[in-house]
PDB file of C-alpha atoms and ligand atoms in Angstrom:
ATOM      1  CA  UNK A   1      31.299 -19.018  -8.582  1.00 80.00           C
ATOM      2  CA  UNK A   2      33.074 -17.948  -5.444  1.00 86.00           C
ATOM      3  CA  UNK A   3      32.407 -19.954  -2.279  1.00 86.00           C
ATOM      4  CA  UNK A   4      30.466 -18.068   0.368  1.00 94.00           C
ATOM      5  CA  UNK A   5      29.571 -15.240  -2.030  1.00 98.00           C
ATOM      6  CA  UNK A   6      25.891 -14.556  -1.407  1.00 98.00           C
ATOM      7  CA  UNK A   7      25.272 -13.194  -4.906  1.00 98.00           C
ATOM      8  CA  UNK A   8      26.985 -16.201  -6.511  1.00 98.00           C
ATOM      9  CA  UNK A   9      24.546 -18.319  -4.493  1.00 98.00           C
ATOM     10  CA  UNK A  10      21.657 -16.276  -5.859  1.00 98.00           C
ATOM     11  CA  UNK A  11      23.042 -16.562  -9.410  1.00 98.00           C
ATOM     12  CA  UNK A  12      23.284 -20.356  -9.082  1.00 97.00           C
ATOM     13  CA  UNK A  13      19.860 -20.644  -7.380  1.00 97.00           C
ATOM     14  CA  UNK A  14      21.276 -21.960  -4.110  1.00 97.00           C
ATOM     15  CA  UNK A  15      19.465 -18.999  -2.559  1.00 97.00           C
ATOM     16  CA  UNK A  16      16.065 -18.569  -4.213  1.00 97.00           C
ATOM     17  CA  UNK A  17      14.900 -15.129  -5.342  1.00 98.00           C
ATOM     18  CA  UNK A  18      12.017 -13.918  -7.471  1.00 97.00           C
ATOM     19  CA  UNK A  19      13.813 -12.733 -10.609  1.00 98.00           C
ATOM     20  CA  UNK A  20      12.628  -9.479 -12.102  1.00 98.00           C
ATOM     21  CA  UNK A  21      14.788 -10.038 -15.151  1.00 98.00           C
ATOM     22  CA  UNK A  22      17.083 -12.889 -16.084  1.00 98.00           C
ATOM     23  CA  UNK A  23      19.096 -14.044 -19.060  1.00 97.00           C
ATOM     24  CA  UNK A  24      22.062 -16.386 -19.351  1.00 97.00           C
ATOM     25  CA  UNK A  25      24.526 -13.780 -18.085  1.00 97.00           C
ATOM     26  CA  UNK A  26      22.669 -11.502 -15.643  1.00 98.00           C
ATOM     27  CA  UNK A  27      19.888 -11.615 -13.076  1.00 98.00           C
ATOM     28  CA  UNK A  28      17.906  -8.894 -11.292  1.00 98.00           C
ATOM     29  CA  UNK A  29      16.029  -9.413  -8.029  1.00 98.00           C
ATOM     30  CA  UNK A  30      14.555  -7.299  -5.202  1.00 98.00           C
ATOM     31  CA  UNK A  31      16.927  -5.918  -2.575  1.00 98.00           C
ATOM     32  CA  UNK A  32      16.224  -7.603   0.766  1.00 98.00           C
ATOM     33  CA  UNK A  33      16.495  -4.262   2.589  1.00 98.00           C
ATOM     34  CA  UNK A  34      14.930  -1.740   0.206  1.00 98.00           C
ATOM     35  CA  UNK A  35      16.089   1.869   0.346  1.00 98.00           C
ATOM     36  CA  UNK A  36      13.269   3.098  -1.923  1.00 98.00           C
ATOM     37  CA  UNK A  37       9.776   1.942  -2.942  1.00 98.00           C
ATOM     38  CA  UNK A  38      11.465   0.141  -5.840  1.00 98.00           C
ATOM     39  CA  UNK A  39      14.927  -1.274  -5.119  1.00 98.00           C
ATOM     40  CA  UNK A  40      16.309  -3.949  -7.393  1.00 98.00           C
ATOM     41  CA  UNK A  41      19.799  -5.420  -7.630  1.00 99.00           C
ATOM     42  CA  UNK A  42      21.167  -6.329 -11.038  1.00 99.00           C
ATOM     43  CA  UNK A  43      24.205  -8.627 -11.069  1.00 98.00           C
ATOM     44  CA  UNK A  44      26.341 -10.554 -13.523  1.00 98.00           C
ATOM     45  CA  UNK A  45      26.012 -14.284 -12.882  1.00 98.00           C
ATOM     46  CA  UNK A  46      29.793 -14.646 -13.048  1.00 97.00           C
ATOM     47  CA  UNK A  47      31.649 -13.479  -9.981  1.00 98.00           C
ATOM     48  CA  UNK A  48      33.358 -10.099 -10.355  1.00 97.00           C
ATOM     49  CA  UNK A  49      34.428  -8.403  -7.115  1.00 98.00           C
ATOM     50  CA  UNK A  50      33.573  -4.848  -8.189  1.00 97.00           C
ATOM     51  CA  UNK A  51      33.753  -2.402 -11.066  1.00 96.00           C
ATOM     52  CA  UNK A  52      37.537  -2.167 -10.880  1.00 96.00           C
ATOM     53  CA  UNK A  53      37.891  -5.928 -11.295  1.00 96.00           C
ATOM     54  CA  UNK A  54      36.226  -6.050 -14.718  1.00 95.00           C
ATOM     55  CA  UNK A  55      38.851  -7.418 -17.109  1.00 95.00           C
ATOM     56  CA  UNK A  56      38.942  -6.302 -20.753  1.00 94.00           C
ATOM     57  CA  UNK A  57      37.711  -9.738 -21.816  1.00 93.00           C
ATOM     58  CA  UNK A  58      34.721  -9.380 -19.443  1.00 92.00           C
ATOM     59  CA  UNK A  59      33.681  -5.963 -20.669  1.00 88.00           C
ATOM     60  CA  UNK A  60      30.788  -7.386 -22.690  1.00 93.00           C
ATOM     61  CA  UNK A  61      29.122  -8.151 -19.379  1.00 95.00           C
ATOM     62  CA  UNK A  62      28.884  -4.398 -18.711  1.00 95.00           C
ATOM     63  CA  UNK A  63      27.055  -3.979 -22.001  1.00 96.00           C
ATOM     64  CA  UNK A  64      24.742  -6.808 -20.999  1.00 97.00           C
ATOM     65  CA  UNK A  65      24.034  -5.202 -17.629  1.00 98.00           C
ATOM     66  CA  UNK A  66      23.371  -1.840 -19.305  1.00 98.00           C
ATOM     67  CA  UNK A  67      21.011  -3.454 -21.790  1.00 98.00           C
ATOM     68  CA  UNK A  68      19.018  -5.029 -18.965  1.00 98.00           C
ATOM     69  CA  UNK A  69      18.343  -1.715 -17.217  1.00 98.00           C
ATOM     70  CA  UNK A  70      15.676  -0.349 -19.630  1.00 98.00           C
ATOM     71  CA  UNK A  71      13.913  -3.710 -19.598  1.00 98.00           C
ATOM     72  CA  UNK A  72      13.816  -3.733 -15.806  1.00 98.00           C
ATOM     73  CA  UNK A  73      12.722  -0.079 -15.709  1.00 98.00           C
ATOM     74  CA  UNK A  74       9.868  -0.806 -18.097  1.00 98.00           C
ATOM     75  CA  UNK A  75       8.775  -3.855 -16.132  1.00 98.00           C
ATOM     76  CA  UNK A  76       8.739  -1.901 -12.864  1.00 98.00           C
ATOM     77  CA  UNK A  77       6.988   1.188 -14.279  1.00 98.00           C
ATOM     78  CA  UNK A  78       9.990   3.471 -13.840  1.00 98.00           C
ATOM     79  CA  UNK A  79      10.283   4.902 -17.328  1.00 98.00           C
ATOM     80  CA  UNK A  80       7.953   7.907 -16.907  1.00 98.00           C
ATOM     81  CA  UNK A  81       9.411   9.374 -13.721  1.00 98.00           C
ATOM     82  CA  UNK A  82      12.891   7.890 -13.932  1.00 98.00           C
ATOM     83  CA  UNK A  83      15.134   6.148 -11.467  1.00 98.00           C
ATOM     84  CA  UNK A  84      18.686   6.017 -10.162  1.00 98.00           C
ATOM     85  CA  UNK A  85      21.429   3.454 -10.777  1.00 98.00           C
ATOM     86  CA  UNK A  86      24.144   3.163  -8.129  1.00 98.00           C
ATOM     87  CA  UNK A  87      27.290   1.033  -8.159  1.00 98.00           C
ATOM     88  CA  UNK A  88      28.907   1.167  -4.740  1.00 98.00           C
ATOM     89  CA  UNK A  89      32.587   0.358  -5.165  1.00 98.00           C
ATOM     90  CA  UNK A  90      34.942  -0.707  -2.365  1.00 98.00           C
ATOM     91  CA  UNK A  91      35.146   0.909   1.057  1.00 98.00           C
ATOM     92  CA  UNK A  92      34.475   4.551   0.286  1.00 97.00           C
ATOM     93  CA  UNK A  93      31.698   3.611  -2.086  1.00 98.00           C
ATOM     94  CA  UNK A  94      29.952   1.743   0.714  1.00 97.00           C
ATOM     95  CA  UNK A  95      30.188  -1.681  -0.916  1.00 98.00           C
ATOM     96  CA  UNK A  96      29.180  -4.442   1.507  1.00 98.00           C
ATOM     97  CA  UNK A  97      28.654  -7.375  -0.870  1.00 98.00           C
ATOM     98  CA  UNK A  98      31.785  -8.027  -2.894  1.00 98.00           C
ATOM     99  CA  UNK A  99      30.136  -9.218  -6.092  1.00 98.00           C
ATOM    100  CA  UNK A 100      29.499  -6.478  -8.665  1.00 98.00           C
ATOM    101  CA  UNK A 101      25.920  -5.224  -8.457  1.00 98.00           C
ATOM    102  CA  UNK A 102      23.901  -2.309  -9.761  1.00 98.00           C
ATOM    103  CA  UNK A 103      21.274  -0.840  -7.462  1.00 98.00           C
ATOM    104  CA  UNK A 104      18.206   0.331  -9.409  1.00 98.00           C
ATOM    105  CA  UNK A 105      16.205   2.688  -7.212  1.00 98.00           C
ATOM    106  CA  UNK A 106      12.880   4.306  -7.999  1.00 98.00           C
ATOM    107  CA  UNK A 107       9.388   5.157  -6.872  1.00 98.00           C
ATOM    108  CA  UNK A 108      10.378   8.426  -5.196  1.00 98.00           C
ATOM    109  CA  UNK A 109      12.606  11.454  -5.808  1.00 97.00           C
ATOM    110  CA  UNK A 110      16.241  10.755  -4.935  1.00 97.00           C
ATOM    111  CA  UNK A 111      18.404  13.225  -3.052  1.00 96.00           C
ATOM    112  CA  UNK A 112      21.574  14.800  -4.370  1.00 97.00           C
ATOM    113  CA  UNK A 113      24.313  14.789  -3.224  1.00 95.00           C
ATOM    114  CA  UNK A 114      24.010  11.223  -1.963  1.00 92.00           C
ATOM    115  CA  UNK A 115      25.032  10.536   1.629  1.00 84.00           C
TER     116      UNK A 115
HETATM  117  P1  AMP B   1      26.151  -2.702  -1.260  1.00 72.60           P
HETATM  118  O1  AMP B   1      26.090  -2.105   0.114  1.00 72.60           O
HETATM  119  O2  AMP B   1      26.202  -1.728  -2.365  1.00 72.60           O
HETATM  120  O3  AMP B   1      27.235  -3.754  -1.340  1.00 72.60           O
HETATM  121  O4  AMP B   1      24.753  -3.427  -1.462  1.00 72.60           O
HETATM  122  C1  AMP B   1      24.479  -4.724  -1.053  1.00 72.60           C
HETATM  123  C2  AMP B   1      22.982  -4.858  -1.055  1.00 72.60           C
HETATM  124  O5  AMP B   1      22.661  -6.228  -1.046  1.00 72.60           O
HETATM  125  C3  AMP B   1      22.283  -4.228   0.142  1.00 72.60           C
HETATM  126  O6  AMP B   1      21.370  -3.233  -0.311  1.00 72.60           O
HETATM  127  C4  AMP B   1      21.576  -5.404   0.802  1.00 72.60           C
HETATM  128  O7  AMP B   1      20.317  -5.052   1.324  1.00 72.60           O
HETATM  129  C5  AMP B   1      21.461  -6.385  -0.342  1.00 72.60           C
HETATM  130  N1  AMP B   1      21.373  -7.795  -0.008  1.00 72.60           N
HETATM  131  C6  AMP B   1      22.196  -8.490   0.819  1.00 72.60           C
HETATM  132  N2  AMP B   1      21.828  -9.785   0.863  1.00 72.60           N
HETATM  133  C7  AMP B   1      20.754  -9.913   0.041  1.00 72.60           C
HETATM  134  C8  AMP B   1      19.913 -10.995  -0.333  1.00 72.60           C
HETATM  135  N3  AMP B   1      20.097 -12.246   0.143  1.00 72.60           N
HETATM  136  N4  AMP B   1      18.901 -10.762  -1.192  1.00 72.60           N
HETATM  137  C9  AMP B   1      18.694  -9.530  -1.671  1.00 72.60           C
HETATM  138  N5  AMP B   1      19.453  -8.464  -1.371  1.00 72.60           N
HETATM  139  C10 AMP B   1      20.455  -8.639  -0.505  1.00 72.60           C
HETATM  140 ZN1   ZN B   2      29.969 -13.775  -6.312  1.00 72.60          ZN
END
């Protein structure tokens, strides 16, 4: 838990969200400012700044996040048409919240290359 981290506050229920998926290590919830008809954020409950800050001893959390994605996709009806997963990392990645999070975007065709 890092003070003043908004996603730590969500993970510890200080800020309430409607979880789309949750287990003891990860939680997924709707993005407050959706960029697609379906836009969910999937986060580890423990604070990790970004993808580059994952320590070898934390790497199981990446497996846990990956395992949650198909469950979330199934729950949100994204398995037929597919979806996109985005991990914005640091400045050039466009990261604005400095707690590792996966964007899961669906419900429309995504553009490539991304902006
Ligand atoms: P990024 O720009 O990749 O760091 O993404 C941060 C995302 O967090 C943005 O899409 C925001 O809309 C979203 N966000 C920020 N605060 C909240 C919140 N309280 N609840 C849900 N999503 C949020
Ligand atoms: Zn945090």
